[in-house]
């Protein structure tokens, strides 16, 4: 190891070189408790899936940078590139689309077969009996059997489409979530200080969930609905006349206009609700993270009042969004019911349809009515979900916009291009006329110069706020100096790769941090590749061996 930087519990800070030190955050025994008894109890289980295996990241290809806007035309190419970046997703996506075509085409064939069955039954009823009537009834039964088979195939294709597409959606969501997670951890401390942890977590969660929703809305709802609308209009034109197509398109246009208009109103209210939700969640997380401070100052009622105020604001905004959604759904129901009623009434009256004889026209109307009803129900069913998916799409784009803003944020600490050479023993640390200030505030450090040779231990003593912790942050490049320079083995730390710099420095913080995991995980944190003997040695030095043994 290169160097150990230790911050003592007193007002002193000690920078020492320790060749045998293990760069770990030593856990405190009094906080270890039951987790110490099973050092691997909280480890993630090995995956048994055929698609996701542990450490199979070699199947993950490179993904493009996120778009600058949440415009659907910019988001879709990015999502397709992300989904196809993992090996094995392209054929799954193609298979899902194939099952979608089978589902829609076979589903539309069912009303046509029902019309044939009704026509044969009508014909059999008009016959006096005998062989002709029996053949007509048999033909009707065969048409019904065929419609049942096609309906079953359509249902199976729906489930197979879901099974084929789910791994694609999960893989895309995982890649995006991992990309955001790594990017956020790579940002500088000032970014994290300016944002509340709870709000940031909500943005990431909603953004990654939106990936699957955008796919489902566009690829498996909007495009299939457009295809289905075209086919239904063609069938109605062939069976009746262009007038029926005009009524269907008018109903569809009115439905889409109302959906878009009211969804825009609902989206604005939902955006306000999300904002209030983020504030209330952030407030709750802040209070829980600072539990000791809240209780020491006896401000539970204060925190509760502030949290309740934010919750009330969220609930009021959510109620406004729900009212807009209810108005949207009511208008959609009225539009669809009106359109369907007009079409079925025209079909029952035989309007705009010319038949050779009046009797034939009357006899065929029953089958036409059944077919028109079946086709419209086939089309109206996804239309009812169209409003839901459009609202979710709008909301998903809003959520992704917030996530893209985070992904577009650049760190104020640019990475260097020099890797710190490996060297046995300690490192030489030098501070040359270092100055630093936080933001536009006053100087915390002014002209600090210090040289620490390998093997030396230096204590820096001063009152709170004098800059002791700031020195450590500057050495670790959590911040960059505003004046002077810091060198490690003669290399300016600003020119070093951040990973190699931090890998060479072991930190023992003043306030010990424990992750909500096993002692084994916490001890290994400074060196994940440490052997069992090294972990045991570190636990013994931290006087945790007896706790583990018990």
Coordinates of C-alpha atoms in Angstrom, one line a residue:
X1 CA 0.0 0.0 0.0
X2 CA 1.1 3.5 -0.8
X3 CA 0.0 5.7 2.1
X4 CA -2.5 5.8 5.0
X5 CA -4.4 8.9 5.9
X6 CA -5.9 8.7 9.3
X7 CA -8.3 11.3 10.9
X8 CA -8.2 10.9 14.6
X9 CA -11.2 11.3 16.9
X10 CA -9.6 14.4 18.5
X11 CA -9.0 17.7 16.8
X12 CA -5.8 16.3 15.3
X13 CA -5.4 14.7 11.9
X14 CA -2.6 12.3 11.2
X15 CA -1.0 11.5 7.8
X16 CA 1.2 8.4 8.0
X17 CA 2.8 5.9 5.7
X18 CA 2.1 2.3 6.5
X19 CA 3.3 -0.4 4.1
X20 CA 1.3 -3.1 5.7
X21 CA -1.9 -1.1 6.3
X22 CA -5.1 -2.3 4.7
X23 CA -7.1 0.6 3.1
X24 CA -10.3 -0.2 4.9
X25 CA -12.9 1.6 7.0
X26 CA -12.6 -0.3 10.3
X27 CA -16.0 -1.1 11.6
X28 CA -17.0 -0.5 15.2
X29 CA -17.8 -3.6 17.2
X30 CA -20.7 -2.0 19.0
X31 CA -22.5 -1.5 15.7
X32 CA -21.7 -5.0 14.3
X33 CA -24.1 -7.1 16.4
X34 CA -25.8 -10.0 14.7
X35 CA -24.2 -9.4 11.3
X36 CA -20.8 -10.4 12.6
X37 CA -22.0 -14.0 13.2
X38 CA -22.7 -14.7 9.5
X39 CA -20.1 -12.8 7.4
X40 CA -21.7 -13.9 4.1
X41 CA -25.3 -13.8 5.1
X42 CA -26.3 -10.8 3.1
X43 CA -24.3 -11.7 -0.1
X44 CA -26.3 -11.6 -3.3
X45 CA -27.5 -15.0 -4.4
X46 CA -26.1 -16.5 -7.5
X47 CA -28.5 -16.1 -10.5
X48 CA -30.1 -19.3 -11.8
X49 CA -31.6 -17.5 -14.8
X50 CA -30.5 -18.6 -18.3
X51 CA -30.4 -14.9 -19.4
X52 CA -28.8 -13.1 -16.5
X53 CA -25.8 -14.8 -15.0
X54 CA -23.4 -13.5 -12.3
X55 CA -20.5 -11.6 -13.8
X56 CA -21.7 -11.9 -17.4
X57 CA -20.9 -8.3 -18.2
X58 CA -18.9 -9.5 -21.3
X59 CA -22.3 -9.8 -23.0
X60 CA -22.9 -6.0 -22.5
X61 CA -21.9 -3.9 -25.4
X62 CA -21.1 -0.2 -25.5
X63 CA -24.1 2.1 -25.2
X64 CA -24.4 5.6 -26.7
X65 CA -24.5 8.8 -24.5
X66 CA -28.0 9.8 -23.4
X67 CA -29.9 12.3 -25.5
X68 CA -29.9 15.9 -24.6
X69 CA -33.7 16.2 -24.6
X70 CA -36.6 13.9 -23.7
X71 CA -38.2 14.3 -27.2
X72 CA -39.6 10.9 -28.2
X73 CA -37.7 11.0 -31.5
X74 CA -34.5 11.4 -29.6
X75 CA -35.3 8.9 -26.9
X76 CA -36.4 6.0 -29.1
X77 CA -33.0 5.6 -31.0
X78 CA -31.2 5.7 -27.6
X79 CA -33.4 3.1 -26.1
X80 CA -33.2 0.8 -29.1
X81 CA -29.4 1.1 -29.0
X82 CA -29.3 0.3 -25.3
X83 CA -31.6 -2.7 -25.7
X84 CA -29.7 -4.1 -28.6
X85 CA -26.3 -3.5 -26.9
X86 CA -26.6 -6.8 -24.9
X87 CA -25.9 -10.0 -26.8
X88 CA -29.1 -12.0 -27.3
X89 CA -31.6 -9.2 -27.1
X90 CA -32.0 -8.5 -30.9
X91 CA -33.6 -11.9 -31.7
X92 CA -35.8 -11.7 -28.6
X93 CA -37.1 -8.3 -29.7
X94 CA -37.7 -9.7 -33.2
X95 CA -39.5 -12.7 -31.7
X96 CA -41.7 -10.4 -29.6
X97 CA -42.7 -8.3 -32.7
X98 CA -43.5 -11.6 -34.6
X99 CA -45.8 -12.7 -31.8
X100 CA -47.4 -9.3 -31.8
X101 CA -48.2 -9.6 -35.5
X102 CA -49.7 -13.1 -34.9
X103 CA -51.8 -11.8 -32.0
X104 CA -53.3 -8.9 -33.9
X105 CA -53.9 -10.7 -37.2
X106 CA -55.5 -13.8 -35.6
X107 CA -57.5 -11.7 -33.3
X108 CA -59.0 -9.7 -36.2
X109 CA -59.9 -13.0 -37.9
X110 CA -62.2 -14.0 -35.1
X111 CA -65.1 -11.5 -35.8
X112 CA -65.0 -12.5 -39.5
X113 CA -65.4 -16.2 -38.6
X114 CA -68.2 -15.3 -36.2
X115 CA -70.0 -13.5 -39.1
X116 CA -69.6 -16.6 -41.2
X117 CA -71.0 -18.8 -38.4
X118 CA -74.0 -16.4 -38.0
X119 CA -74.6 -16.3 -41.7
X120 CA -74.6 -20.1 -41.9
X121 CA -77.0 -20.3 -39.0
X122 CA -79.3 -17.8 -40.6
X123 CA -79.2 -19.7 -43.8
X124 CA -80.0 -23.0 -42.0
X125 CA -82.9 -21.4 -40.2
X126 CA -84.4 -20.3 -43.5
X127 CA -84.2 -23.8 -45.0
X128 CA -87.0 -26.3 -44.5
X129 CA -84.6 -28.9 -43.1
X130 CA -82.8 -31.9 -44.5
X131 CA -79.2 -32.2 -45.8
X132 CA -78.8 -28.5 -46.8
X133 CA -79.7 -27.3 -43.4
X134 CA -77.5 -29.8 -41.7
X135 CA -74.5 -28.8 -43.9
X136 CA -75.1 -25.1 -43.1
X137 CA -75.2 -25.9 -39.3
X138 CA -72.0 -27.9 -39.7
X139 CA -70.3 -25.1 -41.5
X140 CA -71.4 -22.7 -38.7
X141 CA -69.9 -25.0 -36.1
X142 CA -66.7 -25.4 -38.1
X143 CA -66.4 -21.6 -38.3
X144 CA -66.9 -21.3 -34.5
X145 CA -64.3 -24.0 -33.9
X146 CA -61.8 -22.1 -36.2
X147 CA -62.5 -18.8 -34.4
X148 CA -61.9 -20.5 -31.0
X149 CA -58.6 -21.9 -32.2
X150 CA -57.5 -18.5 -33.6
X151 CA -58.5 -16.8 -30.4
X152 CA -56.5 -19.3 -28.3
X153 CA -53.5 -18.8 -30.6
X154 CA -53.9 -15.1 -30.2
X155 CA -53.9 -15.4 -26.4
X156 CA -50.9 -17.6 -26.4
X157 CA -49.0 -15.2 -28.7
X158 CA -49.8 -12.4 -26.3
X159 CA -48.1 -14.3 -23.4
X160 CA -45.2 -15.4 -25.6
X161 CA -44.7 -11.8 -26.7
X162 CA -44.5 -10.8 -23.0
X163 CA -42.1 -13.6 -22.2
X164 CA -39.9 -12.7 -25.2
X165 CA -39.9 -9.0 -24.5
X166 CA -39.4 -8.9 -20.7
X167 CA -35.7 -9.8 -20.7
X168 CA -35.1 -7.1 -23.3
X169 CA -36.9 -4.5 -21.1
X170 CA -35.1 -5.7 -18.0
X171 CA -31.7 -5.6 -19.7
X172 CA -32.3 -2.1 -21.0
X173 CA -33.5 -0.9 -17.5
X174 CA -30.4 -2.5 -15.9
X175 CA -28.0 -0.9 -18.3
X176 CA -29.5 2.5 -17.9
X177 CA -29.7 2.2 -14.1
X178 CA -26.1 1.1 -13.9
X179 CA -25.0 3.9 -16.2
X180 CA -26.8 6.5 -14.0
X181 CA -25.5 4.9 -10.8
X182 CA -21.9 5.0 -12.0
X183 CA -22.2 8.5 -13.3
X184 CA -23.7 9.8 -10.1
X185 CA -20.9 8.2 -8.0
X186 CA -18.4 9.7 -10.3
X187 CA -19.6 13.3 -9.7
X188 CA -17.9 15.6 -7.3
X189 CA -19.0 16.2 -3.7
X190 CA -20.6 19.6 -4.5
X191 CA -23.2 17.9 -6.7
X192 CA -24.2 15.5 -3.8
X193 CA -24.3 18.4 -1.3
X194 CA -26.7 20.4 -3.5
X195 CA -29.1 17.5 -3.9
X196 CA -31.2 15.5 -1.4
X197 CA -30.5 11.8 -1.4
X198 CA -34.1 10.8 -1.3
X199 CA -35.1 13.1 -4.3
X200 CA -32.1 11.8 -6.3
X201 CA -33.0 8.2 -5.6
X202 CA -36.6 8.8 -6.7
X203 CA -35.4 10.5 -10.0
X204 CA -33.2 7.5 -10.7
X205 CA -35.9 4.9 -9.9
X206 CA -38.6 6.6 -12.0
X207 CA -36.2 7.2 -14.9
X208 CA -35.1 3.6 -15.1
X209 CA -38.7 2.3 -14.8
X210 CA -39.6 4.6 -17.7
X211 CA -37.4 2.7 -20.1
X212 CA -39.7 -0.3 -20.1
X213 CA -42.8 1.8 -20.3
X214 CA -41.6 3.8 -23.3
X215 CA -41.0 0.5 -25.1
X216 CA -44.3 -1.0 -24.2
X217 CA -46.2 2.2 -25.2
X218 CA -44.6 2.8 -28.6
X219 CA -43.6 -0.7 -29.8
X220 CA -46.5 -2.7 -28.4
X221 CA -49.4 -0.2 -28.1
X222 CA -49.2 2.7 -30.5
X223 CA -47.7 1.0 -33.6
X224 CA -50.0 -2.1 -33.3
X225 CA -53.0 0.1 -32.8
X226 CA -52.2 2.0 -36.0
X227 CA -51.9 -1.3 -37.8
X228 CA -55.1 -2.6 -36.3
X229 CA -57.0 0.6 -37.2
X230 CA -55.8 0.2 -40.9
X231 CA -57.0 -3.4 -41.1
X232 CA -60.3 -2.7 -39.4
X233 CA -61.0 0.2 -41.8
X234 CA -60.2 -2.0 -44.7
X235 CA -62.5 -4.7 -43.6
X236 CA -65.4 -2.3 -42.9
X237 CA -65.0 -0.6 -46.3
X238 CA -65.0 -4.0 -48.0
X239 CA -68.0 -5.3 -46.0
X240 CA -70.0 -2.0 -46.0
X241 CA -68.8 1.3 -47.5
X242 CA -66.4 4.1 -47.0
X243 CA -69.0 5.9 -44.8
X244 CA -68.3 3.4 -42.0
X245 CA -64.6 4.1 -42.3
X246 CA -65.3 7.8 -42.1
X247 CA -67.2 7.3 -38.8
X248 CA -64.5 5.1 -37.4
X249 CA -61.8 7.6 -38.3
X250 CA -63.8 10.5 -36.9
X251 CA -64.3 8.7 -33.6
X252 CA -60.7 7.8 -33.5
X253 CA -59.6 11.4 -34.2
X254 CA -61.9 12.8 -31.5
X255 CA -60.7 10.1 -29.1
X256 CA -57.0 10.9 -29.8
X257 CA -57.5 14.7 -29.6
X258 CA -59.3 14.5 -26.3
X259 CA -56.7 12.1 -24.9
X260 CA -53.8 14.3 -25.9
X261 CA -55.5 17.5 -24.7
X262 CA -56.4 16.1 -21.3
X263 CA -53.2 14.2 -20.9
X264 CA -51.3 17.5 -21.3
X265 CA -53.4 19.0 -18.5
X266 CA -52.9 15.9 -16.3
X267 CA -49.1 15.8 -17.0
X268 CA -48.6 19.3 -15.7
X269 CA -50.4 18.5 -12.5
X270 CA -48.5 15.2 -12.3
X271 CA -45.2 17.0 -12.7
X272 CA -46.1 19.2 -9.7
X273 CA -47.1 16.1 -7.7
X274 CA -43.8 14.4 -8.5
X275 CA -42.0 17.5 -7.4
X276 CA -43.8 17.5 -4.1
X277 CA -43.3 13.8 -3.8
X278 CA -39.6 14.3 -4.2
X279 CA -39.5 17.0 -1.6
X280 CA -41.5 14.9 1.0
X281 CA -39.3 11.9 0.4
X282 CA -36.1 13.9 0.7
X283 CA -37.4 15.4 3.9
X284 CA -38.2 12.0 5.4
X285 CA -34.7 10.6 4.4
X286 CA -32.9 13.7 5.8
X287 CA -34.7 13.3 9.1
X288 CA -34.0 9.6 9.3
X289 CA -30.4 10.0 8.4
X290 CA -30.0 12.7 11.0
X291 CA -32.0 10.8 13.6
X292 CA -29.6 11.6 16.5
X293 CA -29.6 15.3 15.8
X294 CA -33.4 15.4 15.6
X295 CA -33.8 13.6 18.9
X296 CA -30.9 15.4 20.7
X297 CA -32.6 18.8 19.9
X298 CA -36.0 17.5 20.7
X299 CA -37.3 18.6 17.3
X300 CA -39.4 15.6 16.4
X301 CA -42.6 17.7 16.3
X302 CA -40.8 20.3 14.1
X303 CA -39.7 17.6 11.6
X304 CA -43.2 16.1 11.7
X305 CA -44.9 19.4 11.0
X306 CA -42.6 20.1 8.0
X307 CA -43.1 16.6 6.7
X308 CA -46.9 16.9 7.1
X309 CA -46.9 20.2 5.2
X310 CA -45.0 18.6 2.3
X311 CA -47.3 15.6 2.3
X312 CA -50.4 17.8 2.2
X313 CA -48.9 19.7 -0.8
X314 CA -48.3 16.3 -2.5
X315 CA -51.8 15.1 -1.8
X316 CA -53.3 18.3 -3.1
X317 CA -51.3 18.1 -6.3
X318 CA -52.1 14.4 -6.7
X319 CA -55.8 15.1 -6.3
X320 CA -55.6 17.6 -9.1
X321 CA -53.9 15.0 -11.3
X322 CA -56.6 12.4 -10.4
X323 CA -59.4 14.8 -11.2
X324 CA -57.9 15.5 -14.6
X325 CA -57.5 11.7 -15.2
X326 CA -61.1 11.1 -14.3
X327 CA -62.3 13.7 -16.7
X328 CA -60.1 12.2 -19.4
X329 CA -61.6 8.7 -18.8
X330 CA -65.1 10.0 -18.8
X331 CA -64.7 11.8 -22.1
X332 CA -63.1 8.8 -23.7
X333 CA -66.0 6.6 -22.7
X334 CA -68.5 9.0 -24.2
X335 CA -66.6 9.3 -27.5
X336 CA -66.2 5.6 -27.9
X337 CA -69.8 4.8 -27.0
X338 CA -71.1 7.4 -29.4
X339 CA -69.0 6.1 -32.3
X340 CA -69.9 2.5 -31.7
X341 CA -73.6 3.2 -31.4
X342 CA -73.7 5.1 -34.7
X343 CA -71.8 2.4 -36.6
X344 CA -73.9 -0.5 -35.2
X345 CA -77.2 1.4 -35.9
X346 CA -76.1 2.0 -39.5
X347 CA -75.2 -1.7 -39.9
X348 CA -78.5 -2.8 -38.4
X349 CA -80.4 -0.5 -40.8
X350 CA -78.3 -1.7 -43.7
X351 CA -77.4 1.9 -44.6
X352 CA -75.0 2.5 -47.6
X353 CA -75.0 -1.2 -48.4
X354 CA -76.5 -2.4 -51.7
X355 CA -77.7 -6.0 -51.9
X356 CA -79.3 -7.8 -54.9
X357 CA -82.5 -8.5 -53.1
X358 CA -84.2 -7.1 -50.0
X359 CA -84.4 -10.5 -48.4
X360 CA -80.7 -11.2 -48.8
X361 CA -80.0 -7.8 -47.4
X362 CA -82.1 -8.5 -44.3
X363 CA -80.6 -12.0 -43.8
X364 CA -77.0 -10.7 -44.1
X365 CA -77.5 -7.9 -41.6
X366 CA -77.3 -10.2 -38.6
X367 CA -73.9 -11.4 -39.6
X368 CA -72.8 -7.9 -40.6
X369 CA -73.9 -6.6 -37.2
X370 CA -71.9 -9.4 -35.4
X371 CA -68.8 -8.7 -37.4
X372 CA -69.0 -4.9 -37.0
X373 CA -69.4 -5.3 -33.3
X374 CA -66.5 -7.7 -33.0
X375 CA -64.2 -5.6 -35.1
X376 CA -65.0 -2.5 -33.1
X377 CA -64.5 -4.2 -29.8
X378 CA -61.2 -5.5 -31.2
X379 CA -60.2 -1.9 -32.0
X380 CA -61.7 -0.2 -29.0
X381 CA -60.0 -2.5 -26.5
X382 CA -56.5 -1.2 -27.1
X383 CA -57.9 2.3 -27.6
X384 CA -59.0 2.2 -23.9
X385 CA -55.4 1.4 -23.0
X386 CA -54.1 3.9 -25.5
X387 CA -55.1 6.7 -23.2
X388 CA -53.4 5.0 -20.2
X389 CA -50.2 4.3 -22.2
X390 CA -50.2 7.8 -23.6
X391 CA -50.4 9.3 -20.1
X392 CA -47.7 6.9 -18.9
X393 CA -45.6 7.8 -22.0
X394 CA -45.8 11.5 -21.2
X395 CA -45.0 10.8 -17.6
X396 CA -42.1 8.5 -18.5
X397 CA -40.6 11.2 -20.8
X398 CA -40.9 13.7 -17.9
X399 CA -39.2 11.3 -15.6
X400 CA -36.5 10.5 -18.2
X401 CA -35.9 14.2 -18.7
X402 CA -34.9 14.6 -15.1
X403 CA -32.7 11.5 -15.3
X404 CA -31.0 12.7 -18.5
X405 CA -30.3 16.1 -16.8
X406 CA -28.4 14.2 -14.1
X407 CA -26.5 12.1 -16.7
X408 CA -25.6 15.2 -18.6
X409 CA -24.1 16.8 -15.4
X410 CA -20.4 16.9 -15.6
X411 CA -18.1 16.6 -12.7
X412 CA -16.1 19.7 -11.5
X413 CA -13.2 17.4 -10.9
X414 CA -11.8 16.4 -14.3
X415 CA -10.0 13.1 -14.4
X416 CA -6.2 13.2 -15.1
X417 CA -4.4 11.1 -17.7
X418 CA -1.4 9.9 -15.6
X419 CA -1.5 6.6 -13.7
X420 CA 0.4 6.7 -10.4
X421 CA 3.3 4.3 -10.7
X422 CA 3.4 1.4 -8.3
X423 CA 6.0 1.6 -5.6
X424 CA 6.9 -0.3 -2.5
X425 CA 6.8 1.5 0.8
X426 CA 5.1 4.8 1.6
X427 CA 4.6 7.8 -0.7
X428 CA 6.0 11.3 -0.4
X429 CA 3.3 13.9 0.0
X430 CA 3.9 17.6 -0.6
X431 CA 1.6 20.6 -0.3
X432 CA 3.0 23.7 -2.0
X433 CA 1.4 27.1 -1.1
X434 CA -2.1 25.5 -1.1
X435 CA -5.1 27.7 -1.0
X436 CA -8.8 26.8 -1.1
X437 CA -12.2 28.2 -0.7
X438 CA -15.7 26.7 -0.9
X439 CA -17.6 28.3 -3.7
X440 CA -17.5 32.1 -3.5
X441 CA -16.9 32.0 0.3
X442 CA -13.8 33.1 2.2
X443 CA -10.5 31.2 2.0
X444 CA -10.4 28.1 4.2
X445 CA -6.8 27.5 3.5
X446 CA -4.2 30.2 2.7
X447 CA -0.7 29.4 1.6
X448 CA -0.4 26.0 3.3
X449 CA 3.0 24.3 2.6
X450 CA 3.8 20.9 4.0
X451 CA 6.2 18.0 3.1
X452 CA 5.7 14.5 4.5
X453 CA 8.3 11.9 3.8
X454 CA 7.6 8.1 3.7
X455 CA 7.4 6.7 7.2
X456 CA 6.6 10.1 8.8
X457 CA 3.6 10.8 11.0
X458 CA 2.3 14.3 11.0
X459 CA -0.4 15.7 13.3
X460 CA -2.4 18.8 12.2
X461 CA -4.1 20.5 15.1
X462 CA -6.6 23.2 15.0
X463 CA -10.1 24.3 16.0
X464 CA -13.2 23.2 14.1
X465 CA -13.5 24.8 10.7
X466 CA -9.8 25.4 10.4
X467 CA -9.4 23.2 7.4
X468 CA -8.1 19.9 8.7
X469 CA -10.8 17.8 6.9
X470 CA -10.5 20.0 3.9
X471 CA -6.8 19.0 3.5
X472 CA -7.8 15.4 3.3
X473 CA -10.5 16.2 0.7
X474 CA -8.0 18.1 -1.4
X475 CA -5.5 15.2 -1.3
X476 CA -8.2 12.8 -2.3
X477 CA -9.4 15.2 -5.0
X478 CA -12.9 15.5 -3.7
X479 CA -12.2 19.1 -4.4
X480 CA -9.4 20.8 -6.3
X481 CA -7.2 23.5 -4.9
X482 CA -7.9 27.1 -5.9
X483 CA -4.2 28.0 -5.5
X484 CA -0.9 26.2 -5.3
X485 CA -0.6 22.4 -5.8
X486 CA -0.4 19.1 -4.1
X487 CA 2.0 16.4 -5.3
X488 CA 2.2 12.7 -4.5
X489 CA 5.6 11.2 -5.4
X490 CA 6.3 14.3 -7.5
X491 CA 3.0 14.0 -9.5
X492 CA 0.5 16.8 -9.3
X493 CA -2.7 15.1 -8.1
X494 CA -4.7 17.0 -10.6
X495 CA -2.9 15.2 -13.4
X496 CA -3.3 11.8 -11.9
X497 CA -6.1 9.4 -12.7
X498 CA -8.5 9.7 -9.8
X499 CA -8.9 5.9 -9.5
X500 CA -5.1 5.3 -9.2
X501 CA -4.8 8.2 -6.7
X502 CA -7.5 6.9 -4.4
X503 CA -6.3 3.3 -4.7
X504 CA -3.0 4.4 -3.3
X505 CA -4.4 6.1 -0.2
X506 CA -6.0 4.4 2.8
X507 CA -8.4 6.5 4.8
X508 CA -9.6 5.9 8.3
X509 CA -12.3 8.5 8.8
X510 CA -13.1 10.2 12.0
X511 CA -16.7 9.1 11.8
X512 CA -16.7 5.5 11.0
X513 CA -19.1 4.4 8.3
X514 CA -20.8 1.0 8.2
X515 CA -22.7 -0.3 5.1
X516 CA -25.9 -2.2 5.8
X517 CA -24.2 -5.5 5.0
X518 CA -22.0 -8.1 6.6
X519 CA -18.8 -7.4 8.6
X520 CA -17.0 -9.3 5.8
X521 CA -18.2 -6.8 3.3
X522 CA -17.3 -3.8 5.4
X523 CA -13.8 -5.1 6.3
X524 CA -13.1 -5.9 2.6
X525 CA -14.4 -2.5 1.4
X526 CA -10.9 -1.0 1.2
X527 CA -9.6 -4.0 -0.7
X528 CA -12.4 -6.2 -2.2
X529 CA -9.8 -8.6 -3.5
X530 CA -8.3 -9.2 0.0
X531 CA -7.7 -12.8 1.0
X532 CA -9.4 -14.5 4.0
X533 CA -6.1 -14.2 6.0
X534 CA -6.0 -10.4 5.4
X535 CA -9.6 -10.0 6.4
X536 CA -9.0 -12.0 9.6
X537 CA -5.9 -9.9 10.3
X538 CA -7.9 -6.6 9.8
X539 CA -10.7 -7.9 12.1
X540 CA -8.1 -8.8 14.8
X541 CA -6.5 -5.4 14.6
X542 CA -10.0 -3.8 14.9
X543 CA -10.6 -6.1 17.9
X544 CA -13.5 -7.7 16.2
X545 CA -12.3 -11.3 16.3
X546 CA -14.1 -12.1 19.5
X547 CA -17.3 -10.6 18.2
X548 CA -17.1 -12.7 15.1
X549 CA -16.2 -15.9 17.1
X550 CA -19.4 -15.4 19.2

